[in-house]
PDB file of C-alpha atoms in Angstrom:
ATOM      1  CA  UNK L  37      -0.098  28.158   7.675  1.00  0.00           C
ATOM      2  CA  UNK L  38      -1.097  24.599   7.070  1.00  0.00           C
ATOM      3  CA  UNK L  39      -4.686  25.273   8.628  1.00  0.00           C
ATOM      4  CA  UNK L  40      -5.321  28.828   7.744  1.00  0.00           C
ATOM      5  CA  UNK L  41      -4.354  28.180   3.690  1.00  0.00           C
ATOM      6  CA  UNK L  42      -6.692  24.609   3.570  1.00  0.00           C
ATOM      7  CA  UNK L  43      -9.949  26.340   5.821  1.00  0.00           C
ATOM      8  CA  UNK L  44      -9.478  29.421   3.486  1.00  0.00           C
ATOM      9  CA  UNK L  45     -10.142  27.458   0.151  1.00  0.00           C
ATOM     10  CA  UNK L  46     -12.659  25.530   1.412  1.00  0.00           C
ATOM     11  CA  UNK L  47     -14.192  28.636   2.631  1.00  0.00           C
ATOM     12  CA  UNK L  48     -14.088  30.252  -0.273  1.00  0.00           C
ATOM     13  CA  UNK L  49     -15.758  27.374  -2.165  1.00  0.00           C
ATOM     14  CA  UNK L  50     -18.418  26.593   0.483  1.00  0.00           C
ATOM     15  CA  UNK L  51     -19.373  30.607   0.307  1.00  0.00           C
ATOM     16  CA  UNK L  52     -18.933  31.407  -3.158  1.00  0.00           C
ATOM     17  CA  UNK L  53     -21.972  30.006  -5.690  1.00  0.00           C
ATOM     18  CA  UNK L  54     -19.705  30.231  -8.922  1.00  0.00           C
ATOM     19  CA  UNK L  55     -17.198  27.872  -7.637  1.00  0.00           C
ATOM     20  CA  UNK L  56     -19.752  24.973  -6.988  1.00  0.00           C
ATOM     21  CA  UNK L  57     -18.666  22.927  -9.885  1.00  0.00           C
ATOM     22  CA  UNK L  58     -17.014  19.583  -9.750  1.00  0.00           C
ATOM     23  CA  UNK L  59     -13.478  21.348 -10.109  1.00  0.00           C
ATOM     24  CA  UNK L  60     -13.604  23.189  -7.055  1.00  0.00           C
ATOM     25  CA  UNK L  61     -15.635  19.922  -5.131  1.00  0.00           C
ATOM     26  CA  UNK L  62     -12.264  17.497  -5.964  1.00  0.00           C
ATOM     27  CA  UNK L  63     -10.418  20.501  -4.579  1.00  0.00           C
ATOM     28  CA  UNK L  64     -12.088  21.280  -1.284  1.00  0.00           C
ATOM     29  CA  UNK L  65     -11.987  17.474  -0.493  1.00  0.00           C
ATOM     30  CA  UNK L  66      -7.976  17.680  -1.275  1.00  0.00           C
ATOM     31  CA  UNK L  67      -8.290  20.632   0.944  1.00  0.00           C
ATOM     32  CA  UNK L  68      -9.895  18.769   3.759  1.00  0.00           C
ATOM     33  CA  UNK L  69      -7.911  15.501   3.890  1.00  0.00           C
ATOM     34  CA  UNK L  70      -4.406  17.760   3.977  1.00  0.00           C
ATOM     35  CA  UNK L  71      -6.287  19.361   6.712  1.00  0.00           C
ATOM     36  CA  UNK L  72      -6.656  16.102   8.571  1.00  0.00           C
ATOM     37  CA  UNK L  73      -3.159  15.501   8.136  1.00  0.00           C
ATOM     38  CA  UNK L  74      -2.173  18.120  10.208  1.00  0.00           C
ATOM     39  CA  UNK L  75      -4.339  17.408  12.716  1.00  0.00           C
ATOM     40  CA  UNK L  76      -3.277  13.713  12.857  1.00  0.00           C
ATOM     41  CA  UNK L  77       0.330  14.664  13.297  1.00  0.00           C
ATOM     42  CA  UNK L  78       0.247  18.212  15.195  1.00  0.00           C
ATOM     43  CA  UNK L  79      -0.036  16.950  19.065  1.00  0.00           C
ATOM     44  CA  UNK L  80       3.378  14.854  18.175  1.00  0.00           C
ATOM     45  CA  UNK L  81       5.137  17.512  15.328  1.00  0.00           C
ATOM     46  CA  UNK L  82       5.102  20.134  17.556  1.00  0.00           C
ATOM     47  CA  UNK L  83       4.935  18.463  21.396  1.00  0.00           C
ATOM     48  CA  UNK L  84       8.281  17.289  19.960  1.00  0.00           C
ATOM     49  CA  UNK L  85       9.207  20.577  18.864  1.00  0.00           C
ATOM     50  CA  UNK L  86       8.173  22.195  21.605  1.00  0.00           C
ATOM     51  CA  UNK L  87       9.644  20.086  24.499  1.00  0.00           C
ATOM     52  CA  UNK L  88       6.358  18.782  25.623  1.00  0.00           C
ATOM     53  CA  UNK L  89       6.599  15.123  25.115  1.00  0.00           C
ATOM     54  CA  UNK L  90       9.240  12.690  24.309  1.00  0.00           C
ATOM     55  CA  UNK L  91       7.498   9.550  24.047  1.00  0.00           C
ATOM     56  CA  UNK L  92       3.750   8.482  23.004  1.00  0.00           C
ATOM     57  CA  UNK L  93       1.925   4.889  23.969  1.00  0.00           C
ATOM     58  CA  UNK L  94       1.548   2.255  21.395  1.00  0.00           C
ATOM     59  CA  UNK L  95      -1.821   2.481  21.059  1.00  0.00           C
ATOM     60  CA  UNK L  96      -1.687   5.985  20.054  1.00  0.00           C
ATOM     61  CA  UNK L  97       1.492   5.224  17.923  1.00  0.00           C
ATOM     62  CA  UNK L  98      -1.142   2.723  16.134  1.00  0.00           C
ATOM     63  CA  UNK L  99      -3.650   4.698  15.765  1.00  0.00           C
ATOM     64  CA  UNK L 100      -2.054   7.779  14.242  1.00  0.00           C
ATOM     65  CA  UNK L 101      -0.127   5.850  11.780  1.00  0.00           C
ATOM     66  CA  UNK L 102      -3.377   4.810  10.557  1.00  0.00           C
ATOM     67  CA  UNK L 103      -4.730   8.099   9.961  1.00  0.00           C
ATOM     68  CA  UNK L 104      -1.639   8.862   8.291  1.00  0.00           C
ATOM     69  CA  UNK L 105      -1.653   6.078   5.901  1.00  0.00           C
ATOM     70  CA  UNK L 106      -5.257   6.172   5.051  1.00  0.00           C
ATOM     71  CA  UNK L 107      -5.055  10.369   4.599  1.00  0.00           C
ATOM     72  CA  UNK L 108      -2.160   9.702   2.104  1.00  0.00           C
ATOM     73  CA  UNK L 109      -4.384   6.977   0.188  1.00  0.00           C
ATOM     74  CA  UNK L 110      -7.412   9.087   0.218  1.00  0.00           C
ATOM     75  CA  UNK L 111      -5.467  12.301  -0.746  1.00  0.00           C
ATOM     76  CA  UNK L 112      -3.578   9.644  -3.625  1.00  0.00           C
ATOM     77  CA  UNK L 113      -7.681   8.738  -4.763  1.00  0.00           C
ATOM     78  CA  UNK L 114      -8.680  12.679  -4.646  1.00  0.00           C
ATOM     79  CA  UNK L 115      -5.666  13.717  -7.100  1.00  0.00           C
ATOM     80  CA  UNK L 116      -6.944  10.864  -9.599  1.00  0.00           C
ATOM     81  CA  UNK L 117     -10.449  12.264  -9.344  1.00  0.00           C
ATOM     82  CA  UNK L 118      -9.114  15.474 -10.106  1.00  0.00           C
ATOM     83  CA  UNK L 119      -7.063  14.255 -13.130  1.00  0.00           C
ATOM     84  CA  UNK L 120     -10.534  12.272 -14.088  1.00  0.00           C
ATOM     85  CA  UNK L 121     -12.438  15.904 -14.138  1.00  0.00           C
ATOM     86  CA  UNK L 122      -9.665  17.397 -15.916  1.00  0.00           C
ATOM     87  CA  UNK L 123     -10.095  14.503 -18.630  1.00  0.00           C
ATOM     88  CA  UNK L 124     -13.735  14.792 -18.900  1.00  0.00           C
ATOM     89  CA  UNK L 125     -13.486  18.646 -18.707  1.00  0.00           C
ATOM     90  CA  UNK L 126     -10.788  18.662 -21.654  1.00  0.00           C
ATOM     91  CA  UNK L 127     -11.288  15.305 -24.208  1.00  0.00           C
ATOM     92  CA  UNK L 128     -15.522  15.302 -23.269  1.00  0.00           C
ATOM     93  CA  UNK L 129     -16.490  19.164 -22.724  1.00  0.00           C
ATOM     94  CA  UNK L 130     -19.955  18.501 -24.137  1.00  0.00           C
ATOM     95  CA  UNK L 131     -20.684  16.210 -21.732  1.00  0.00           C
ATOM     96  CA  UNK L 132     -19.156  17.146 -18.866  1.00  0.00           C
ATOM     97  CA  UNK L 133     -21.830  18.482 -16.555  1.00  0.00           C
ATOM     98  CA  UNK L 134     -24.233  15.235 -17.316  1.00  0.00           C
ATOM     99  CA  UNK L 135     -20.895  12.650 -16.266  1.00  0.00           C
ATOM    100  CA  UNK L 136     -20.177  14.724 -13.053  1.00  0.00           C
ATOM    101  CA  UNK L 137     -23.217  15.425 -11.473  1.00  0.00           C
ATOM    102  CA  UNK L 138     -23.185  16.208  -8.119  1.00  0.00           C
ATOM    103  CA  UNK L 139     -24.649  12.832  -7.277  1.00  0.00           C
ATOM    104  CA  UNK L 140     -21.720  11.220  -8.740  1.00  0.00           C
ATOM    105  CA  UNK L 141     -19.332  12.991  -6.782  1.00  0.00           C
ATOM    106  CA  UNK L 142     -20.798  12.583  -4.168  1.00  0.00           C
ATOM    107  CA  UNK L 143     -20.422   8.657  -5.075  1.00  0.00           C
ATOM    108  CA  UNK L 144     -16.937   9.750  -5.965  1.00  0.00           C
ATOM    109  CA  UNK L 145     -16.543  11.101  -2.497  1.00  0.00           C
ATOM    110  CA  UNK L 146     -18.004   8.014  -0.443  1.00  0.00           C
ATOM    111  CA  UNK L 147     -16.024   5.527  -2.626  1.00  0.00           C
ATOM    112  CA  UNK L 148     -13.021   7.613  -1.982  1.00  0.00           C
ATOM    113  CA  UNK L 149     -13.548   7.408   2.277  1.00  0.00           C
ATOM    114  CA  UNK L 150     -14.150   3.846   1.900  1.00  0.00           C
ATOM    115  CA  UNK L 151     -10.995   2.817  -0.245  1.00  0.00           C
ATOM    116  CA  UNK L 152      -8.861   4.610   1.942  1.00  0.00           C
ATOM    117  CA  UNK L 153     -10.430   3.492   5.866  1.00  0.00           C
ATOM    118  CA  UNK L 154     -11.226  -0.154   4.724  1.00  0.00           C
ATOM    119  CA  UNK L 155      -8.035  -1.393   3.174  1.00  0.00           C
ATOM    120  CA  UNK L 156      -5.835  -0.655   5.958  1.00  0.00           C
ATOM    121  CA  UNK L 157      -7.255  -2.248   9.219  1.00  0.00           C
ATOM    122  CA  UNK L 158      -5.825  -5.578   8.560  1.00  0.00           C
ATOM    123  CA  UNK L 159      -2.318  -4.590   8.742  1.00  0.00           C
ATOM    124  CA  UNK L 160      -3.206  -2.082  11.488  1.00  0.00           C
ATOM    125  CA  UNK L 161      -4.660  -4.298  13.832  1.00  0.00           C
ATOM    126  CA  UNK L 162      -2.032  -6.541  13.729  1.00  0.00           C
ATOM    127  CA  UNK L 163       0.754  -3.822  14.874  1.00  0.00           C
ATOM    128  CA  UNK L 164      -1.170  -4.229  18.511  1.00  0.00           C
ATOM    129  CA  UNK L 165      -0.045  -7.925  18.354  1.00  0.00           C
ATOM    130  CA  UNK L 166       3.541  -7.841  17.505  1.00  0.00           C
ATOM    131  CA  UNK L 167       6.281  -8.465  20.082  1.00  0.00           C
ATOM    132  CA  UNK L 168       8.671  -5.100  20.090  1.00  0.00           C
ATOM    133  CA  UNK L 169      11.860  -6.075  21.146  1.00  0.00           C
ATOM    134  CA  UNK L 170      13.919  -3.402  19.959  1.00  0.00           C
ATOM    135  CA  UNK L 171      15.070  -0.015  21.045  1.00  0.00           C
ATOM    136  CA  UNK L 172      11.948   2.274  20.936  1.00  0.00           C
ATOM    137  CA  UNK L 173      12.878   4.961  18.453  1.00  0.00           C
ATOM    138  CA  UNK L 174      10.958   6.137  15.979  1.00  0.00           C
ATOM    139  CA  UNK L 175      12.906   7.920  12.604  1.00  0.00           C
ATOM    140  CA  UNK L 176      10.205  10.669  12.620  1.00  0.00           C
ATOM    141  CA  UNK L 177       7.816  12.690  15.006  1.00  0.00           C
ATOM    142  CA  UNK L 178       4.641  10.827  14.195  1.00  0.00           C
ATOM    143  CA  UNK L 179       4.393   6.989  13.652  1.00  0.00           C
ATOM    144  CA  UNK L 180       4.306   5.174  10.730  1.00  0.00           C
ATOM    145  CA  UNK L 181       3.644   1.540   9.551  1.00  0.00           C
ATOM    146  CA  UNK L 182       7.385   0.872   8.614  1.00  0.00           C
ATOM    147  CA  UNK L 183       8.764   2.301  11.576  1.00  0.00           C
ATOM    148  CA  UNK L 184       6.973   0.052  13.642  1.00  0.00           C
ATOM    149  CA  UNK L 185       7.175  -2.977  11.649  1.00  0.00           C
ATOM    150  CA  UNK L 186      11.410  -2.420  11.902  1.00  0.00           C
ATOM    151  CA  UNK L 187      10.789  -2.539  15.997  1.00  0.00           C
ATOM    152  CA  UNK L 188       8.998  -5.811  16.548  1.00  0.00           C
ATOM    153  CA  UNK L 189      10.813  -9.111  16.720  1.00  0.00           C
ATOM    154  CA  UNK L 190       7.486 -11.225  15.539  1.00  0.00           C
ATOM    155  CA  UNK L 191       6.825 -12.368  12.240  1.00  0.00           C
ATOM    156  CA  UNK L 192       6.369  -9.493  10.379  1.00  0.00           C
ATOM    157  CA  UNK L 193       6.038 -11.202   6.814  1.00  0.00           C
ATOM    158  CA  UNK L 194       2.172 -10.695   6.586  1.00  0.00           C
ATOM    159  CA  UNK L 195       2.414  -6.868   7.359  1.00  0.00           C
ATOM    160  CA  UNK L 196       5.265  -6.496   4.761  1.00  0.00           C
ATOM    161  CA  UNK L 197       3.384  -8.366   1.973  1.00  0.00           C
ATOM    162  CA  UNK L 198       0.216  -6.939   2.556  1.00  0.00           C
ATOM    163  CA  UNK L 199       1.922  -3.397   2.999  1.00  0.00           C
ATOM    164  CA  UNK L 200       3.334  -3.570  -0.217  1.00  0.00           C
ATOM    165  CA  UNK L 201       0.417  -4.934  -1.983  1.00  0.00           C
ATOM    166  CA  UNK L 202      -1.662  -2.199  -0.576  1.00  0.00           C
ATOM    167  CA  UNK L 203       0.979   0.408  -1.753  1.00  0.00           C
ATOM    168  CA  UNK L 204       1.186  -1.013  -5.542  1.00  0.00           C
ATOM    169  CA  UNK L 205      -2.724  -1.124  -5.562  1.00  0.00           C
ATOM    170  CA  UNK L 206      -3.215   2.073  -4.322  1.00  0.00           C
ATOM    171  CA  UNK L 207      -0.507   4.823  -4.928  1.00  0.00           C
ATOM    172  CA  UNK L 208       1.258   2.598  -7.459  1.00  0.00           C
ATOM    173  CA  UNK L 209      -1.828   2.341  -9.436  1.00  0.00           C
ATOM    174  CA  UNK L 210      -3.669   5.986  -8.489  1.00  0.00           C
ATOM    175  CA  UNK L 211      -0.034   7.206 -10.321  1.00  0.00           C
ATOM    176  CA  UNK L 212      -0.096   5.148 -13.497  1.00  0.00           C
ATOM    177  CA  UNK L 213      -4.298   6.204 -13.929  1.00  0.00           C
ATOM    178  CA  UNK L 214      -2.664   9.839 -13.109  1.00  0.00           C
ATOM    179  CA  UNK L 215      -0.184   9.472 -15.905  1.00  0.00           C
ATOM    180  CA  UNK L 216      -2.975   7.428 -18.876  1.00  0.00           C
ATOM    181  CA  UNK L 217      -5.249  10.485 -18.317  1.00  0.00           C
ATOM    182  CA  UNK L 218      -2.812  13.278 -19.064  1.00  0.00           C
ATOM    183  CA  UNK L 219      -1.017  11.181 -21.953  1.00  0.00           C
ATOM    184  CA  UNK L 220      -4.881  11.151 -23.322  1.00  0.00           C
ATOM    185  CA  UNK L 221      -5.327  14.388 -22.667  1.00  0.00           C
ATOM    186  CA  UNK L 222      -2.661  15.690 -24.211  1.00  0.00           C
ATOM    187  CA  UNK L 223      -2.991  13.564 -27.364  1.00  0.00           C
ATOM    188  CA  UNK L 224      -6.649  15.918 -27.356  1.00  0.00           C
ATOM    189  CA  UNK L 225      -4.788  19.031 -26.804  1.00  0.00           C
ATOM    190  CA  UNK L 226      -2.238  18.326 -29.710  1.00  0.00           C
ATOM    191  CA  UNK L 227      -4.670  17.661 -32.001  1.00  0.00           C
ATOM    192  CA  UNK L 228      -6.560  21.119 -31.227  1.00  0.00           C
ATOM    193  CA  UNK L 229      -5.484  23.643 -34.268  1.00  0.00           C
ATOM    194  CA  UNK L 230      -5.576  26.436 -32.780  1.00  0.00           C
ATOM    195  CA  UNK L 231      -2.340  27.395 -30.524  1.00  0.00           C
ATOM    196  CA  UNK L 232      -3.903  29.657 -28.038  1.00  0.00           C
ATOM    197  CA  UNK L 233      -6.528  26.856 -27.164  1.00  0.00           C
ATOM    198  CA  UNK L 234      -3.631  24.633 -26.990  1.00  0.00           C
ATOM    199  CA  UNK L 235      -2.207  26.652 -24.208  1.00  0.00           C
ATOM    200  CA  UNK L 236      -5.751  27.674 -22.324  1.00  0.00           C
ATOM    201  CA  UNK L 237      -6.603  23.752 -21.992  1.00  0.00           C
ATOM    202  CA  UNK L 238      -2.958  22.627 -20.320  1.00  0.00           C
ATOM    203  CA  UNK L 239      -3.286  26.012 -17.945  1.00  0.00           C
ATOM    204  CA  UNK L 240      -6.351  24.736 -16.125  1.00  0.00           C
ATOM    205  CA  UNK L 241      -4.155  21.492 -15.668  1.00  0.00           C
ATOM    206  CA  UNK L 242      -1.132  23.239 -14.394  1.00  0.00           C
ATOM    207  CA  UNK L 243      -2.458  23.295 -10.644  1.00  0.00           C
ATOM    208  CA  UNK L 244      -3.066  19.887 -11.062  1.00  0.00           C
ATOM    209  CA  UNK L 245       0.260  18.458 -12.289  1.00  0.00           C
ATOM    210  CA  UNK L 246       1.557  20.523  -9.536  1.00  0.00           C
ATOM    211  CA  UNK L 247      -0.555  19.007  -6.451  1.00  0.00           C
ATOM    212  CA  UNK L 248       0.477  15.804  -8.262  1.00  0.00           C
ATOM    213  CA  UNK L 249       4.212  16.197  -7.964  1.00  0.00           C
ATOM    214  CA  UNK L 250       4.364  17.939  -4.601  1.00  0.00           C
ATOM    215  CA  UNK L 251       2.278  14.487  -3.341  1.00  0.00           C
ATOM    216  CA  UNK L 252       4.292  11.469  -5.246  1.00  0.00           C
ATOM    217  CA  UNK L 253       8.132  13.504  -4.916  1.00  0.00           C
ATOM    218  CA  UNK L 254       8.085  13.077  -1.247  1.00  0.00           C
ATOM    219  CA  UNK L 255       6.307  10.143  -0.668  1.00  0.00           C
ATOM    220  CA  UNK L 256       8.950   8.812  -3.125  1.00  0.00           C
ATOM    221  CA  UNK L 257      11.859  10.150  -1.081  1.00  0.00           C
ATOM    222  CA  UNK L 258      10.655   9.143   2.068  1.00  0.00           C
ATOM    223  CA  UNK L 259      10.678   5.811   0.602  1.00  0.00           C
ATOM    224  CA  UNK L 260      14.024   5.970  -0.477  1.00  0.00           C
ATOM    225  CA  UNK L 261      15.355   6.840   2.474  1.00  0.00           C
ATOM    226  CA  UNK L 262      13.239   4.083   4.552  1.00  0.00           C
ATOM    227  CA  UNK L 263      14.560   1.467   1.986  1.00  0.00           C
ATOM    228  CA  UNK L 264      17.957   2.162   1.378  1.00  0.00           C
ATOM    229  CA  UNK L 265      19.201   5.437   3.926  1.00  0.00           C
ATOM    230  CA  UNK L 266      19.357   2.719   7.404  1.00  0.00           C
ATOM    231  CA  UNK L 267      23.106   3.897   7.443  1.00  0.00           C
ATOM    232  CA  UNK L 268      21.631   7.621   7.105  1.00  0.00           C
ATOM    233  CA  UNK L 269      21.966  10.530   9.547  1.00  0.00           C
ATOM    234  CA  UNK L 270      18.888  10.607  12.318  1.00  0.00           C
ATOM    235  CA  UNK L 271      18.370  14.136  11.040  1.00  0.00           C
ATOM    236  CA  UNK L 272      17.884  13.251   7.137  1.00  0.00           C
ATOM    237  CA  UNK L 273      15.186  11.079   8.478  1.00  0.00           C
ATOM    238  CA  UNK L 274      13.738  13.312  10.487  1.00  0.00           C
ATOM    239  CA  UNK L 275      14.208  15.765   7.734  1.00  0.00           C
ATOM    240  CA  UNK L 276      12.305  14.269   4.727  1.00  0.00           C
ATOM    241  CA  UNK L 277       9.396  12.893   7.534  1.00  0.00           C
ATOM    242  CA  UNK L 278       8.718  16.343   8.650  1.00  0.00           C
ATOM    243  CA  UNK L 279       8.970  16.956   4.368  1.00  0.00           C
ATOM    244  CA  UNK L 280       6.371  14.445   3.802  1.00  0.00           C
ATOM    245  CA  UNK L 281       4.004  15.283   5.901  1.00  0.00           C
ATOM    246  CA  UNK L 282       4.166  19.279   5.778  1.00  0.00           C
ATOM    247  CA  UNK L 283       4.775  20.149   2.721  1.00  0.00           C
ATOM    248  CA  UNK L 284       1.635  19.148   0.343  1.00  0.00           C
ATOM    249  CA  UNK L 285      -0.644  20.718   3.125  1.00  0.00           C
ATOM    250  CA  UNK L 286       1.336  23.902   2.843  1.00  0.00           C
ATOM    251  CA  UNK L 287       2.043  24.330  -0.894  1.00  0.00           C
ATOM    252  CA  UNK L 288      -1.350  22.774  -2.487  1.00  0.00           C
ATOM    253  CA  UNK L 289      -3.066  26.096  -0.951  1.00  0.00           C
ATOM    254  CA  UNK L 290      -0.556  28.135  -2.858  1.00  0.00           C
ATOM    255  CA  UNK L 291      -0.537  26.676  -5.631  1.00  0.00           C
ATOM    256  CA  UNK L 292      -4.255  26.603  -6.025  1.00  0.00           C
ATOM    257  CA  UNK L 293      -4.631  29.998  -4.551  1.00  0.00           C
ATOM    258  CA  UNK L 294      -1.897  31.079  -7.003  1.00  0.00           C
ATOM    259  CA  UNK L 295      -2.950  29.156 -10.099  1.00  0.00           C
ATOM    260  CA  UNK L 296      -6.717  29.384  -9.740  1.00  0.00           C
ATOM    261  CA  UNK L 297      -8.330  32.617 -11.370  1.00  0.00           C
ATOM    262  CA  UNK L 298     -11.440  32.153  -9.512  1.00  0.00           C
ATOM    263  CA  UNK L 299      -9.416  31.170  -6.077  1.00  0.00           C
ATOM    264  CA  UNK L 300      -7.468  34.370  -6.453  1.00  0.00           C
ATOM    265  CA  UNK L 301      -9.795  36.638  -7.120  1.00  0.00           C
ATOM    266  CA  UNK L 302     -12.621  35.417  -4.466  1.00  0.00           C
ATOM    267  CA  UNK L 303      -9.577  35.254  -1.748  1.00  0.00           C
ATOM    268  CA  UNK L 304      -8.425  38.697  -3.120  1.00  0.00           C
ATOM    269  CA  UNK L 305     -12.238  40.075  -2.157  1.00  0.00           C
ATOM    270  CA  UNK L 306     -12.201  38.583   0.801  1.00  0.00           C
ATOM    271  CA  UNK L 307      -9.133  40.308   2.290  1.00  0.00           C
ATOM    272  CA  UNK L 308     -10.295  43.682   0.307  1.00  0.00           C
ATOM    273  CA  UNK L 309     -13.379  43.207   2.325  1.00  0.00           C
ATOM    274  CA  UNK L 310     -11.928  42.706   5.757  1.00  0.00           C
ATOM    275  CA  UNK L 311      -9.569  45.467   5.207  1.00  0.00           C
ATOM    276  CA  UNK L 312     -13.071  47.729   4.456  1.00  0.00           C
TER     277      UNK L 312
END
């Protein structure tokens, strides 16, 4: 479901000449890095699942909790580029197309990759360094930073710091940016007079808000659990892991699809026409 609803949107924008406006460009990059999240975690997810394996090398460990850490910053940097065209689109209509030009989101796009790949090799690198003393369990069926980090008995005070800072200047910040852009926005929609414009404007930000929630709620719960569920069941681990990683992937196609006049209809064709 996870593959079929993110290659159909971007298939639908890549094909269809009325969606290529910075709108739909913000979404078929959101729709490609939720797509590389499930190929980053699918070998483990579902060789777990499945029976297949029980156990994966630390290099690989490293590497894929890299991917998954810099596909939740990027996908963190595409919602606030998304709540950046919704501002422009809704306090600066009149000069929306001449701020977004495609060569700016396409600046947009490389500044994005970069944020997210360059930040976290520091505190990568130095998993393959650490001394892991402990029992060899991962909470979850993919790896991640913290898991790792709780294994090793070296000094782990560097990747902790820098972890955090990384988190505050990143997600932290992406949220609060997130948040000052609808505030301002809706200070613009309040002051429109008439009530059916009122309501027109916030529906084109409803998919949004939406993508924006189903993001920061499990990252947030995840984290909750991480920091204060050690005493927790295995399973509620498990549980809200699996939640983390699954569930934007699966719902931000249905909610776009769902939302999205111009998503619906040009998916609705699309099916009409394969059922011709």
């Amino acid at each position: 479901m996870v593959f079929l609803g993110n290659c159909m949107v971007m298939h639908v924008i890549r094909t269809e000449p009325s969606l290529h406006q910075p709108m739909f460009y913000f979404l078929a990059m959101l729709a490609l890095t939720d797509l590389c999240m499930g190929l980053s975690t699918i070998h483990t997810v579902l060789g777990i699942l499945w029976g297949f394996i029980q156990e994966i090398s630390l290099d690989a460990c490293i590497a894929q909790s890299y991917f998954i850490h810099g596909l939740s910053f990027m996908e963190s940097s595409v919602l606030l580029a998304m709540s950046f065209d919704r501002y422009i689109a809704i306090c600066n209509p009149l000069r929306y197309s001449s701020i977004l030009t495609n060569n700016k989101i396409v600046k947009i796009g490389v500044a994005i990759l970069c944020r997210s790949s360059m930040l976290i090799p520091p505190v990568i690198i130095r998993l393959k360094f650490l001394n892991y003393c402990r029992p060899h369990f991962l909470s979850h069926s993919f790896c991640l930073h913290q898991d790792l980090i709780r294994m090793a008995c070296s000094d782990i005070r560097f990747n902790s710091f820098y972890a955090l800072a990384l988190v505050i200047c990143t997600l932290l910040l992406d949220a609060v940016f997130i948040l000052a852009s609808y505030v301002m926005i809706l200070h613009t929609v309040l002051s429109i007079a008439s009530q059916e414009e009122r309501i027109k404007s916030l529906q084109t930000c409803v998919s949004h808000i939406s993508a924006v929630l189903v993001f920061y709620i499990p990252i947030i719960g995840l984290t909750m659990v991480h920091r204060f569920g050690k005493h927790l069941s295995p399973v509620v681990h498990v549980l809200m892991g699996n939640f983390y990683i699954l569930f934007p992937p699966l719902i931000n196609p249905i909610i776009y699809s769902i939302k999205t006049q111009q998503i619906r209809v040009r998916i609705q064709r699309l099916f009409s026409l394969n059922g011709n």
